[in-house]
Amino acid sequence: MADQTQPWAERTVEVPPQAGVVVPPQRDGFRRGVAPVGQPRIPRTEPFPVVEQEPTGTGWPGEPAPRRSLSSRMSQLRLGGEWSAAAGLFAFVCWGIWALSGQGDLSGPLLVLVLSLLVAVGLFALFRLVGRVVLERQLGRVRRGARGAHLATAVFLVGLGVAWLQQTEWVVSAWNWISSN
């Protein structure tokens, strides 16, 4: 069955006719149930289509990550903000108690409050910068929020509030009275 002039052999598998199955008409060079084995590859006459790379947002390895929008960065800064807000409210109430117990001009205590809040904002920025250098650049981690910076700032603000309360005479005497009983 194999032709000696062709380098490939042809095997034939007989398929018995099935009742009720209509066989479509044969095309030229095509026989049903015959598969060529060892046939040489026919070169492709048309080139493969060129597919352009579609951006997926993840980028290629080694490329810098795409810059995030300002709104996404601001929403990342809000994560953990409840810590700073609660500590800021506590510090403000403690400052109010300290400022009103002085029974004098409020311009000095107001200046102290503004400077203290500026120091808290500066500490928050410093903690964010340290987190960026240490976590993102050196350890290669992705920061999902600003919880650490907010928590560290909250510790500072609570300590500031406690320091203002310790400078108020009637609060200290009330604390000593409560702790002695």
mmCIF file of C-alpha atoms in Angstrom:
data_model
loop_
_atom_site.group_PDB
_atom_site.id
_atom_site.type_symbol
_atom_site.label_atom_id
_atom_site.label_comp_id
_atom_site.label_asym_id
_atom_site.label_seq_id
_atom_site.Cartn_x
_atom_site.Cartn_y
_atom_site.Cartn_z
ATOM 1 C CA MET A 1 0.000 0.000 0.000
ATOM 2 C CA ALA A 2 2.898 2.349 0.571
ATOM 3 C CA ASP A 3 4.209 4.031 -2.504
ATOM 4 C CA GLN A 4 7.981 3.709 -2.878
ATOM 5 C CA THR A 5 8.369 7.107 -4.616
ATOM 6 C CA GLN A 6 6.999 9.124 -1.713
ATOM 7 C CA PRO A 7 9.043 9.507 1.500
ATOM 8 C CA TRP A 8 5.982 9.125 3.661
ATOM 9 C CA ALA A 9 3.667 6.223 4.123
ATOM 10 C CA GLU A 10 -0.093 6.324 4.146
ATOM 11 C CA ARG A 11 -2.211 4.206 6.433
ATOM 12 C CA THR A 12 -5.883 3.622 5.897
ATOM 13 C CA VAL A 13 -8.474 2.861 8.525
ATOM 14 C CA GLU A 14 -11.709 1.454 7.185
ATOM 15 C CA VAL A 15 -14.831 2.955 8.706
ATOM 16 C CA PRO A 16 -17.901 0.764 8.330
ATOM 17 C CA PRO A 17 -20.975 2.583 7.001
ATOM 18 C CA GLN A 18 -23.530 3.455 9.648
ATOM 19 C CA ALA A 19 -27.248 3.284 9.096
ATOM 20 C CA GLY A 20 -28.976 6.669 8.926
ATOM 21 C CA VAL A 21 -25.734 8.665 8.580
ATOM 22 C CA VAL A 22 -25.463 10.767 5.468
ATOM 23 C CA VAL A 23 -21.921 11.012 4.161
ATOM 24 C CA PRO A 24 -21.096 14.452 2.728
ATOM 25 C CA PRO A 25 -19.650 14.595 -0.769
ATOM 26 C CA GLN A 26 -15.892 14.044 -0.993
ATOM 27 C CA ARG A 27 -13.464 16.849 -1.749
ATOM 28 C CA ASP A 28 -10.517 16.397 -4.055
ATOM 29 C CA GLY A 29 -7.564 14.788 -2.303
ATOM 30 C CA PHE A 30 -9.627 13.976 0.767
ATOM 31 C CA ARG A 31 -10.726 10.477 1.681
ATOM 32 C CA ARG A 32 -12.811 9.822 4.738
ATOM 33 C CA GLY A 33 -10.986 7.786 7.369
ATOM 34 C CA VAL A 34 -7.516 8.289 5.866
ATOM 35 C CA ALA A 35 -4.859 10.201 7.760
ATOM 36 C CA PRO A 36 -1.389 10.715 6.334
ATOM 37 C CA VAL A 37 1.436 9.592 8.603
ATOM 38 C CA GLY A 38 4.911 10.987 8.205
ATOM 39 C CA GLN A 39 3.820 13.498 5.601
ATOM 40 C CA PRO A 40 6.308 16.312 5.139
ATOM 41 C CA ARG A 41 5.239 19.650 6.537
ATOM 42 C CA ILE A 42 3.731 21.995 4.037
ATOM 43 C CA PRO A 43 5.187 25.479 4.492
ATOM 44 C CA ARG A 44 2.709 28.135 5.486
ATOM 45 C CA THR A 45 1.958 30.525 2.659
ATOM 46 C CA GLU A 46 0.551 33.306 4.818
ATOM 47 C CA PRO A 47 2.491 34.815 7.721
ATOM 48 C CA PHE A 48 1.319 34.500 11.294
ATOM 49 C CA PRO A 49 -0.760 37.490 12.415
ATOM 50 C CA VAL A 50 1.069 40.074 14.520
ATOM 51 C CA VAL A 51 -0.585 40.560 17.895
ATOM 52 C CA GLU A 52 0.136 43.781 19.754
ATOM 53 C CA GLN A 53 0.730 43.720 23.508
ATOM 54 C CA GLU A 54 -2.304 44.968 25.381
ATOM 55 C CA PRO A 55 -1.597 46.776 28.651
ATOM 56 C CA THR A 56 -2.972 44.914 31.641
ATOM 57 C CA GLY A 57 -1.877 47.364 34.309
ATOM 58 C CA THR A 58 0.678 45.028 35.849
ATOM 59 C CA GLY A 59 3.585 46.006 33.619
ATOM 60 C CA TRP A 60 6.647 44.071 32.583
ATOM 61 C CA PRO A 61 9.320 42.957 35.032
ATOM 62 C CA GLY A 62 11.939 45.635 35.403
ATOM 63 C CA GLU A 63 9.658 48.440 34.253
ATOM 64 C CA PRO A 64 8.607 51.028 36.805
ATOM 65 C CA ALA A 65 5.073 50.645 38.076
ATOM 66 C CA PRO A 66 2.560 53.080 36.600
ATOM 67 C CA ARG A 67 1.890 56.129 38.733
ATOM 68 C CA ARG A 68 -1.314 56.065 40.726
ATOM 69 C CA SER A 69 -3.791 58.910 40.606
ATOM 70 C CA LEU A 70 -3.982 61.530 43.318
ATOM 71 C CA SER A 71 -7.378 60.294 44.504
ATOM 72 C CA SER A 72 -6.077 56.748 45.031
ATOM 73 C CA ARG A 73 -3.091 58.070 46.985
ATOM 74 C CA MET A 74 -5.375 60.221 49.133
ATOM 75 C CA SER A 75 -7.684 57.284 49.833
ATOM 76 C CA GLN A 76 -4.615 55.268 50.858
ATOM 77 C CA LEU A 77 -3.668 58.037 53.319
ATOM 78 C CA ARG A 78 -7.144 57.877 54.871
ATOM 79 C CA LEU A 79 -6.747 54.237 55.852
ATOM 80 C CA GLY A 80 -6.016 54.343 59.576
ATOM 81 C CA GLY A 81 -7.022 57.995 59.898
ATOM 82 C CA GLU A 82 -9.439 57.186 62.721
ATOM 83 C CA TRP A 83 -6.413 56.681 64.988
ATOM 84 C CA SER A 84 -5.087 60.166 64.303
ATOM 85 C CA ALA A 85 -8.560 61.717 64.487
ATOM 86 C CA ALA A 86 -9.360 60.149 67.872
ATOM 87 C CA ALA A 87 -5.954 61.062 69.287
ATOM 88 C CA GLY A 88 -6.257 64.579 67.854
ATOM 89 C CA LEU A 89 -9.643 65.001 69.536
ATOM 90 C CA PHE A 90 -8.193 63.730 72.825
ATOM 91 C CA ALA A 91 -5.243 66.136 72.536
ATOM 92 C CA PHE A 92 -7.581 69.022 71.709
ATOM 93 C CA VAL A 93 -9.778 68.334 74.763
ATOM 94 C CA CYS A 94 -6.697 68.052 76.987
ATOM 95 C CA TRP A 95 -5.332 71.288 75.506
ATOM 96 C CA GLY A 96 -8.674 72.987 76.182
ATOM 97 C CA ILE A 97 -8.609 71.888 79.824
ATOM 98 C CA TRP A 98 -5.003 73.059 80.159
ATOM 99 C CA ALA A 99 -5.604 76.396 78.365
ATOM 100 C CA LEU A 100 -8.786 77.276 80.279
ATOM 101 C CA SER A 101 -7.307 76.378 83.647
ATOM 102 C CA GLY A 102 -4.539 78.936 83.112
ATOM 103 C CA GLN A 103 -7.118 81.783 83.495
ATOM 104 C CA GLY A 104 -5.152 84.112 81.320
ATOM 105 C CA ASP A 105 -4.634 85.147 77.728
ATOM 106 C CA LEU A 106 -5.284 82.294 75.245
ATOM 107 C CA SER A 107 -2.862 83.544 72.580
ATOM 108 C CA GLY A 108 0.101 81.652 74.093
ATOM 109 C CA PRO A 109 -1.743 78.320 74.490
ATOM 110 C CA LEU A 110 -3.220 78.760 70.980
ATOM 111 C CA LEU A 111 0.289 79.129 69.568
ATOM 112 C CA VAL A 112 1.334 76.002 71.488
ATOM 113 C CA LEU A 113 -1.618 74.082 69.974
ATOM 114 C CA VAL A 114 -0.813 75.180 66.414
ATOM 115 C CA LEU A 115 2.879 74.335 66.776
ATOM 116 C CA SER A 116 2.052 70.967 68.359
ATOM 117 C CA LEU A 117 -0.283 70.084 65.480
ATOM 118 C CA LEU A 118 2.386 71.118 62.964
ATOM 119 C CA VAL A 119 4.848 68.825 64.730
ATOM 120 C CA ALA A 120 2.263 65.996 64.547
ATOM 121 C CA VAL A 121 1.813 66.560 60.793
ATOM 122 C CA GLY A 122 5.595 66.578 60.368
ATOM 123 C CA LEU A 123 5.894 63.323 62.305
ATOM 124 C CA PHE A 124 3.204 61.763 60.123
ATOM 125 C CA ALA A 125 5.131 62.800 56.988
ATOM 126 C CA LEU A 126 8.382 61.465 58.478
ATOM 127 C CA PHE A 127 6.778 58.104 59.316
ATOM 128 C CA ARG A 128 5.379 57.868 55.779
ATOM 129 C CA LEU A 129 8.814 58.615 54.320
ATOM 130 C CA VAL A 130 10.518 56.022 56.537
ATOM 131 C CA GLY A 131 7.831 53.491 55.562
ATOM 132 C CA ARG A 132 8.396 54.195 51.885
ATOM 133 C CA VAL A 133 12.165 53.813 52.130
ATOM 134 C CA VAL A 134 12.165 50.759 54.393
ATOM 135 C CA LEU A 135 9.051 48.836 53.345
ATOM 136 C CA GLU A 136 8.732 49.632 49.658
ATOM 137 C CA ARG A 137 12.272 50.155 48.461
ATOM 138 C CA GLN A 138 14.357 47.939 50.727
ATOM 139 C CA LEU A 139 11.932 45.125 51.552
ATOM 140 C CA GLY A 140 9.929 45.298 48.325
ATOM 141 C CA ARG A 141 6.560 45.254 50.097
ATOM 142 C CA VAL A 142 3.461 47.109 48.996
ATOM 143 C CA ARG A 143 1.882 49.457 51.517
ATOM 144 C CA ARG A 144 -1.882 49.181 51.529
ATOM 145 C CA GLY A 145 -2.572 52.127 53.798
ATOM 146 C CA ALA A 146 -1.153 54.587 56.291
ATOM 147 C CA ARG A 147 -2.163 52.760 59.462
ATOM 148 C CA GLY A 148 1.363 52.629 60.892
ATOM 149 C CA ALA A 149 2.001 56.331 60.399
ATOM 150 C CA HIS A 150 -1.438 57.206 61.827
ATOM 151 C CA LEU A 151 -0.847 54.959 64.846
ATOM 152 C CA ALA A 152 2.574 56.470 65.568
ATOM 153 C CA THR A 153 1.136 59.975 65.217
ATOM 154 C CA ALA A 154 -1.722 59.014 67.528
ATOM 155 C CA VAL A 155 0.760 57.864 70.175
ATOM 156 C CA PHE A 156 2.456 61.261 69.946
ATOM 157 C CA LEU A 157 -0.852 63.153 70.236
ATOM 158 C CA VAL A 158 -2.032 61.092 73.219
ATOM 159 C CA GLY A 159 1.303 61.670 74.935
ATOM 160 C CA LEU A 160 0.944 65.383 74.215
ATOM 161 C CA GLY A 161 -2.549 65.412 75.711
ATOM 162 C CA VAL A 162 -1.363 63.591 78.824
ATOM 163 C CA ALA A 163 1.509 66.097 79.166
ATOM 164 C CA TRP A 164 -0.987 68.990 79.027
ATOM 165 C CA LEU A 165 -3.122 67.321 81.678
ATOM 166 C CA GLN A 166 -0.072 66.801 83.903
ATOM 167 C CA GLN A 167 0.515 70.575 83.795
ATOM 168 C CA THR A 168 -3.009 71.283 85.049
ATOM 169 C CA GLU A 169 -2.978 71.544 88.846
ATOM 170 C CA TRP A 170 -6.574 70.526 89.589
ATOM 171 C CA VAL A 171 -6.372 67.471 87.275
ATOM 172 C CA VAL A 172 -3.196 66.292 89.011
ATOM 173 C CA SER A 173 -4.710 66.800 92.475
ATOM 174 C CA ALA A 174 -7.905 64.957 91.404
ATOM 175 C CA TRP A 175 -5.820 62.083 90.030
ATOM 176 C CA ASN A 176 -3.802 61.869 93.224
ATOM 177 C CA TRP A 177 -6.999 61.861 95.301
ATOM 178 C CA ILE A 178 -8.527 59.052 93.164
ATOM 179 C CA SER A 179 -5.367 56.944 93.183
ATOM 180 C CA SER A 180 -4.863 57.308 96.949
ATOM 181 C CA ASN A 181 -8.380 56.052 97.807
#
